[in-house]
mmCIF file of C-alpha atoms in Angstrom:
data_model
loop_
_atom_site.group_PDB
_atom_site.id
_atom_site.type_symbol
_atom_site.label_atom_id
_atom_site.label_comp_id
_atom_site.label_asym_id
_atom_site.label_seq_id
_atom_site.Cartn_x
_atom_site.Cartn_y
_atom_site.Cartn_z
ATOM 1 C CA MET A 29 19.512 16.123 3.290
ATOM 2 C CA SER A 30 19.118 13.306 0.896
ATOM 3 C CA THR A 31 15.839 12.890 -1.044
ATOM 4 C CA LEU A 32 15.179 9.593 0.974
ATOM 5 C CA ASN A 33 15.818 11.335 4.330
ATOM 6 C CA ALA A 34 13.569 14.199 3.404
ATOM 7 C CA THR A 35 10.923 11.747 2.439
ATOM 8 C CA VAL A 36 11.146 10.054 5.855
ATOM 9 C CA ASP A 37 11.091 13.363 7.535
ATOM 10 C CA ALA A 38 7.881 14.243 5.694
ATOM 11 C CA VAL A 39 5.981 11.014 6.573
ATOM 12 C CA HIS A 40 7.160 11.257 10.213
ATOM 13 C CA ALA A 41 5.845 14.863 10.383
ATOM 14 C CA ALA A 42 2.438 13.878 8.923
ATOM 15 C CA GLY A 43 2.173 10.805 11.012
ATOM 16 C CA ALA A 44 2.834 12.895 14.182
ATOM 17 C CA ALA A 45 0.138 15.215 13.229
ATOM 18 C CA LEU A 46 -2.401 12.492 12.594
ATOM 19 C CA ALA A 47 -1.537 10.704 15.866
ATOM 20 C CA ARG A 48 -2.332 13.756 17.922
ATOM 21 C CA GLN A 49 -5.913 13.725 16.590
ATOM 22 C CA TYR A 50 -6.402 9.903 16.523
ATOM 23 C CA ARG A 51 -8.979 8.520 19.053
ATOM 24 C CA THR A 52 -9.893 4.850 19.625
ATOM 25 C CA SER A 53 -13.585 5.464 19.242
ATOM 26 C CA HIS A 54 -15.907 7.505 16.859
ATOM 27 C CA ASP A 55 -19.279 8.929 16.592
ATOM 28 C CA LEU A 56 -19.712 8.750 12.741
ATOM 29 C CA VAL A 57 -23.381 8.105 11.924
ATOM 30 C CA ASP A 58 -23.344 7.729 8.209
ATOM 31 C CA ARG A 59 -21.371 7.800 4.912
ATOM 32 C CA ALA A 60 -21.229 11.463 4.745
ATOM 33 C CA ALA A 61 -19.749 11.767 8.205
ATOM 34 C CA VAL A 62 -17.168 9.057 7.338
ATOM 35 C CA GLU A 63 -16.133 10.989 4.204
ATOM 36 C CA ALA A 64 -15.917 14.317 5.977
ATOM 37 C CA ALA A 65 -13.648 12.725 8.678
ATOM 38 C CA ILE A 66 -11.371 11.145 5.942
ATOM 39 C CA ALA A 67 -11.141 14.500 4.153
ATOM 40 C CA ALA A 68 -10.236 16.378 7.279
ATOM 41 C CA ALA A 69 -7.603 13.818 8.203
ATOM 42 C CA ASP A 70 -6.128 14.111 4.722
ATOM 43 C CA GLU A 71 -5.727 17.818 4.999
ATOM 44 C CA VAL A 72 -3.917 17.406 8.390
ATOM 45 C CA SER A 73 -1.405 15.045 6.806
ATOM 46 C CA LEU A 74 -1.009 16.901 3.380
ATOM 47 C CA ALA A 75 -0.209 20.149 5.263
ATOM 48 C CA GLN A 76 2.864 18.360 6.355
ATOM 49 C CA LEU A 77 3.697 16.365 3.324
ATOM 50 C CA ARG A 78 3.272 18.941 0.477
ATOM 51 C CA PRO A 79 6.010 21.434 1.324
ATOM 52 C CA ARG A 80 8.625 19.012 2.478
ATOM 53 C CA LEU A 81 8.374 16.694 -0.650
ATOM 54 C CA ALA A 82 8.046 19.602 -3.039
ATOM 55 C CA ALA A 83 11.401 20.857 -1.628
ATOM 56 C CA ALA A 84 12.900 17.362 -1.776
ATOM 57 C CA ALA A 85 12.273 16.837 -5.468
ATOM 58 C CA PRO A 86 11.039 20.108 -7.006
ATOM 59 C CA ASP A 87 10.948 18.553 -10.569
ATOM 60 C CA ALA A 88 8.527 15.882 -9.653
ATOM 61 C CA GLY A 89 4.857 16.193 -10.421
ATOM 62 C CA TRP A 90 2.275 15.657 -7.535
ATOM 63 C CA VAL A 91 -0.587 13.053 -6.966
ATOM 64 C CA GLU A 92 -2.529 12.879 -3.812
ATOM 65 C CA ASP A 93 -5.881 11.336 -4.915
ATOM 66 C CA GLU A 94 -5.540 7.963 -3.007
ATOM 67 C CA LEU A 95 -8.090 6.240 -5.280
ATOM 68 C CA ALA A 96 -6.552 7.325 -8.674
ATOM 69 C CA GLU A 97 -5.749 4.388 -10.958
ATOM 70 C CA GLY A 98 -3.634 3.751 -14.014
ATOM 71 C CA GLY A 99 -0.398 4.838 -15.424
ATOM 72 C CA LEU A 100 1.097 8.418 -15.087
ATOM 73 C CA PRO A 101 2.541 10.731 -17.692
ATOM 74 C CA PRO A 102 6.257 10.292 -18.259
ATOM 75 C CA GLY A 103 8.715 11.808 -15.836
ATOM 76 C CA ARG A 104 8.905 11.832 -12.118
ATOM 77 C CA TRP A 105 5.849 12.108 -9.736
ATOM 78 C CA TRP A 106 5.218 11.984 -6.069
ATOM 79 C CA VAL A 107 2.462 9.615 -5.246
ATOM 80 C CA VAL A 108 1.345 10.001 -1.716
ATOM 81 C CA ASP A 109 -1.440 8.531 0.536
ATOM 82 C CA PRO A 110 -1.807 10.972 3.326
ATOM 83 C CA VAL A 111 -3.669 8.406 5.459
ATOM 84 C CA GLU A 112 -3.309 4.991 3.973
ATOM 85 C CA GLY A 113 -6.047 3.075 5.675
ATOM 86 C CA ALA A 114 -8.074 6.191 6.364
ATOM 87 C CA ILE A 115 -11.268 4.218 6.945
ATOM 88 C CA ASN A 116 -9.465 2.535 9.900
ATOM 89 C CA HIS A 117 -8.100 5.809 11.274
ATOM 90 C CA VAL A 118 -11.506 7.436 11.372
ATOM 91 C CA HIS A 119 -13.117 4.346 13.049
ATOM 92 C CA GLY A 120 -10.498 4.277 15.776
ATOM 93 C CA LEU A 121 -8.620 1.123 14.476
ATOM 94 C CA PRO A 122 -4.820 1.145 14.511
ATOM 95 C CA GLU A 123 -4.143 -0.209 10.998
ATOM 96 C CA TRP A 124 -3.177 3.044 9.188
ATOM 97 C CA GLY A 125 -0.020 4.942 8.131
ATOM 98 C CA VAL A 126 1.341 7.507 5.837
ATOM 99 C CA THR A 127 3.138 6.857 2.432
ATOM 100 C CA ALA A 128 5.220 8.704 0.049
ATOM 101 C CA THR A 129 6.637 7.333 -3.212
ATOM 102 C CA LEU A 130 8.674 8.769 -5.906
ATOM 103 C CA VAL A 131 7.707 7.198 -9.321
ATOM 104 C CA GLU A 132 9.629 7.482 -12.523
ATOM 105 C CA ASP A 133 7.871 6.380 -15.772
ATOM 106 C CA ASP A 134 5.442 4.318 -13.778
ATOM 107 C CA LEU A 135 7.737 2.489 -11.538
ATOM 108 C CA PRO A 136 8.469 3.260 -8.004
ATOM 109 C CA VAL A 137 12.277 4.273 -7.317
ATOM 110 C CA LEU A 138 12.014 5.527 -3.665
ATOM 111 C CA THR A 139 9.489 5.113 -0.861
ATOM 112 C CA ALA A 140 8.896 5.691 2.701
ATOM 113 C CA VAL A 141 5.971 4.202 4.881
ATOM 114 C CA HIS A 142 5.520 5.283 8.497
ATOM 115 C CA LEU A 143 3.216 3.668 11.095
ATOM 116 C CA PRO A 144 3.140 6.116 13.764
ATOM 117 C CA LEU A 145 1.116 4.115 16.319
ATOM 118 C CA ALA A 146 3.672 1.217 16.059
ATOM 119 C CA GLY A 147 6.807 3.466 15.720
ATOM 120 C CA LEU A 148 7.745 1.714 12.434
ATOM 121 C CA THR A 149 9.247 3.274 9.355
ATOM 122 C CA TYR A 150 9.710 1.200 6.147
ATOM 123 C CA THR A 151 12.026 2.620 3.407
ATOM 124 C CA ALA A 152 13.237 1.244 0.024
ATOM 125 C CA THR A 153 15.130 2.610 -2.891
ATOM 126 C CA ALA A 154 15.539 0.886 -6.339
ATOM 127 C CA GLY A 155 18.644 -1.174 -6.110
ATOM 128 C CA GLY A 156 19.219 -0.108 -2.542
ATOM 129 C CA GLY A 157 17.292 -2.795 -0.555
ATOM 130 C CA ALA A 158 14.333 -2.464 1.729
ATOM 131 C CA LEU A 159 14.565 -1.442 5.467
ATOM 132 C CA ARG A 160 12.475 -1.431 8.521
ATOM 133 C CA ASN A 161 13.803 1.061 11.141
ATOM 134 C CA GLY A 162 17.123 0.613 9.470
ATOM 135 C CA GLU A 163 16.901 -3.204 9.567
ATOM 136 C CA ARG A 164 17.214 -5.099 6.154
ATOM 137 C CA LEU A 165 14.105 -6.918 5.105
ATOM 138 C CA ARG A 166 13.908 -10.391 3.531
ATOM 139 C CA ALA A 167 10.978 -11.993 1.820
ATOM 140 C CA SER A 168 9.725 -15.336 3.021
ATOM 141 C CA VAL A 169 11.517 -18.565 2.188
ATOM 142 C CA LYS A 170 8.208 -20.441 1.768
ATOM 143 C CA ALA A 171 8.571 -22.954 -1.183
ATOM 144 C CA GLU A 172 4.928 -24.371 -1.218
ATOM 145 C CA LEU A 173 1.727 -22.512 -1.619
ATOM 146 C CA ARG A 174 0.039 -25.283 0.533
ATOM 147 C CA GLY A 175 0.729 -23.774 4.011
ATOM 148 C CA ALA A 176 1.376 -20.223 2.780
ATOM 149 C CA LEU A 177 -0.070 -17.262 4.523
ATOM 150 C CA VAL A 178 -1.842 -15.515 1.658
ATOM 151 C CA GLY A 179 -4.107 -12.289 1.648
ATOM 152 C CA THR A 180 -6.175 -9.811 -0.566
ATOM 153 C CA GLY A 181 -8.354 -6.915 -0.139
ATOM 154 C CA GLN A 182 -10.738 -4.373 -1.620
ATOM 155 C CA ALA A 183 -8.859 -1.797 -3.705
ATOM 156 C CA SER A 184 -11.572 0.993 -3.640
ATOM 157 C CA PRO A 185 -15.214 1.673 -2.666
ATOM 158 C CA ARG A 186 -15.762 2.513 -6.314
ATOM 159 C CA GLU A 187 -15.397 -0.956 -7.314
ATOM 160 C CA THR A 188 -18.307 -2.680 -9.083
ATOM 161 C CA GLU A 189 -20.133 -5.880 -8.501
ATOM 162 C CA GLY A 190 -18.095 -7.649 -11.187
ATOM 163 C CA THR A 191 -14.962 -7.041 -9.169
ATOM 164 C CA TRP A 192 -16.502 -8.076 -5.894
ATOM 165 C CA ARG A 193 -17.567 -11.435 -7.682
ATOM 166 C CA LEU A 194 -13.867 -11.702 -8.891
ATOM 167 C CA ILE A 195 -12.591 -11.143 -5.421
ATOM 168 C CA GLY A 196 -14.800 -13.929 -4.138
ATOM 169 C CA ARG A 197 -13.644 -16.475 -6.871
ATOM 170 C CA SER A 198 -9.923 -15.803 -6.215
ATOM 171 C CA ALA A 199 -10.358 -15.971 -2.568
ATOM 172 C CA THR A 200 -12.051 -19.405 -2.904
ATOM 173 C CA ALA A 201 -9.274 -20.593 -5.209
ATOM 174 C CA MET A 202 -6.549 -19.343 -3.033
ATOM 175 C CA MET A 203 -7.988 -20.805 0.266
ATOM 176 C CA ALA A 204 -8.215 -24.086 -1.542
ATOM 177 C CA ALA A 205 -4.578 -23.885 -2.639
ATOM 178 C CA SER A 206 -3.077 -22.465 0.539
ATOM 179 C CA GLY A 207 -5.435 -23.197 3.416
ATOM 180 C CA VAL A 208 -5.105 -19.756 5.149
ATOM 181 C CA LEU A 209 -6.401 -16.513 3.730
ATOM 182 C CA GLY A 210 -6.552 -13.010 5.305
ATOM 183 C CA VAL A 211 -8.832 -10.246 3.846
ATOM 184 C CA SER A 212 -8.296 -6.724 4.959
ATOM 185 C CA VAL A 213 -7.420 -3.100 4.097
ATOM 186 C CA PRO A 214 -5.247 -1.153 3.553
ATOM 187 C CA PRO A 215 -3.071 -3.080 0.981
ATOM 188 C CA THR A 216 0.191 -1.286 2.067
ATOM 189 C CA LEU A 217 0.057 -2.821 5.443
ATOM 190 C CA ARG A 218 -0.405 -6.400 3.970
ATOM 191 C CA LEU A 219 2.407 -5.657 1.606
ATOM 192 C CA LEU A 220 4.806 -4.651 4.409
ATOM 193 C CA HIS A 221 4.305 -8.247 5.853
ATOM 194 C CA VAL A 222 5.180 -9.743 2.378
ATOM 195 C CA ALA A 223 8.286 -7.651 2.409
ATOM 196 C CA ASP A 224 9.380 -8.560 6.051
ATOM 197 C CA GLY A 225 8.634 -12.298 5.471
ATOM 198 C CA ARG A 226 5.829 -12.698 7.825
ATOM 199 C CA SER A 227 3.367 -13.247 4.903
ATOM 200 C CA ASP A 228 3.795 -15.015 1.600
ATOM 201 C CA VAL A 229 1.412 -13.682 -0.979
ATOM 202 C CA PHE A 230 -0.855 -10.589 -1.529
ATOM 203 C CA TRP A 231 -2.766 -9.916 -4.628
ATOM 204 C CA GLN A 232 -5.487 -7.301 -5.639
ATOM 205 C CA HIS A 233 -7.999 -7.074 -8.409
ATOM 206 C CA GLY A 234 -7.444 -3.215 -8.935
ATOM 207 C CA ALA A 235 -5.045 -0.639 -10.015
ATOM 208 C CA VAL A 236 -5.201 2.070 -7.278
ATOM 209 C CA ARG A 237 -1.597 3.480 -7.400
ATOM 210 C CA SER A 238 -1.218 4.869 -3.932
ATOM 211 C CA GLY A 239 -1.982 1.449 -2.286
ATOM 212 C CA LEU A 240 0.337 -0.603 -4.443
ATOM 213 C CA LEU A 241 3.395 1.455 -5.449
ATOM 214 C CA PRO A 242 5.069 1.582 -1.867
ATOM 215 C CA GLY A 243 4.640 -2.020 -1.214
ATOM 216 C CA ALA A 244 5.741 -3.055 -4.784
ATOM 217 C CA LEU A 245 9.220 -1.509 -4.219
ATOM 218 C CA LEU A 246 9.470 -2.850 -0.612
ATOM 219 C CA VAL A 247 8.538 -6.384 -1.702
ATOM 220 C CA ALA A 248 10.822 -6.282 -4.863
ATOM 221 C CA GLU A 249 13.818 -4.802 -2.819
ATOM 222 C CA ALA A 250 13.217 -7.463 -0.128
ATOM 223 C CA GLY A 251 13.715 -10.316 -2.700
ATOM 224 C CA GLY A 252 10.097 -11.004 -3.479
ATOM 225 C CA VAL A 253 8.427 -11.040 -6.900
ATOM 226 C CA VAL A 254 5.997 -8.431 -8.126
ATOM 227 C CA SER A 255 3.744 -8.956 -11.307
ATOM 228 C CA ASP A 256 0.430 -8.833 -12.581
ATOM 229 C CA LEU A 257 -1.868 -11.846 -12.052
ATOM 230 C CA ARG A 258 -0.729 -13.615 -15.123
ATOM 231 C CA GLY A 259 2.933 -13.155 -14.276
ATOM 232 C CA ALA A 260 3.950 -10.238 -16.496
ATOM 233 C CA PRO A 261 6.100 -7.442 -14.949
ATOM 234 C CA TRP A 262 3.871 -4.885 -13.027
ATOM 235 C CA THR A 263 3.865 -1.082 -13.482
ATOM 236 C CA ALA A 264 1.468 1.312 -12.154
ATOM 237 C CA ALA A 265 -0.372 0.988 -15.584
ATOM 238 C CA SER A 266 -1.246 -2.777 -14.800
ATOM 239 C CA GLY A 267 -4.874 -3.734 -14.248
ATOM 240 C CA ASP A 268 -4.028 -6.028 -11.322
ATOM 241 C CA PHE A 269 -1.434 -6.992 -8.807
ATOM 242 C CA LEU A 270 0.442 -9.914 -7.300
ATOM 243 C CA ALA A 271 3.372 -9.782 -4.778
ATOM 244 C CA ALA A 272 4.867 -13.137 -3.337
ATOM 245 C CA ALA A 273 7.792 -14.695 -1.953
ATOM 246 C CA PRO A 274 9.894 -16.120 -4.813
ATOM 247 C CA GLY A 275 9.271 -19.752 -3.861
ATOM 248 C CA VAL A 276 5.491 -19.481 -4.240
ATOM 249 C CA HIS A 277 5.019 -16.872 -6.832
ATOM 250 C CA ALA A 278 4.715 -19.297 -10.054
ATOM 251 C CA GLN A 279 2.195 -21.315 -7.901
ATOM 252 C CA ALA A 280 0.152 -18.252 -7.193
ATOM 253 C CA VAL A 281 0.088 -17.199 -10.883
ATOM 254 C CA ALA A 282 -1.136 -20.710 -11.801
ATOM 255 C CA VAL A 283 -4.046 -20.245 -9.531
ATOM 256 C CA LEU A 284 -4.982 -16.585 -9.979
ATOM 257 C CA GLY A 285 -4.036 -16.238 -13.704
ATOM 258 C CA ALA A 286 -6.519 -18.916 -14.617
ATOM 259 C CA LEU A 287 -9.630 -17.128 -13.204
#
């Protein structure tokens, strides 16, 4: 079995296990209950991911903290998010999935994202293109930021007030430039839509690896442009993030890079 096929097998197994315990309502009364529910769901998923991915690339290191930021040591690493959108999963919302990404020297080289409720699996390999259920993806052909569908979202509950204010300023600036803005979590699901051409821009004032690495590879392999907010090449060590259709990337940099 190839490394990509083994990765797809792993996210499918994890997604099936999570779907069996998923409910469309909840009885969570406070933050402690929310965090306990998220931790329990993570363990259900990791029990499927760990053995399969370790066998697929036994030389790769392992990262499963979905809120970890910044660059990784040299070499190959598995970066997983056992429940991307865990806050949605435990509240009974449908926008969640499972991701697994192989990273080499801070750049994603292989990824699989599975949305079990929708029956969708997204895959990409560096230089090999991006696919959804085997169908090749193409980024949007939008040429003007005015009229583009743009989006952002919170990277982590650990963010500070300074970041919240920056999110507010960037949202205001991009609404003025584009006219249509969506704000939601998790970032991977918004980036899937940039990769498949149904959305045009996504940015984030954060560096949480697990939420950006899968989408970065999918968007780039679909023909989109991935950078930091000033237009420099993005890696896991970058402090912020921008992914856009090629026709509007420079216009988004002009707005966001000036903040």
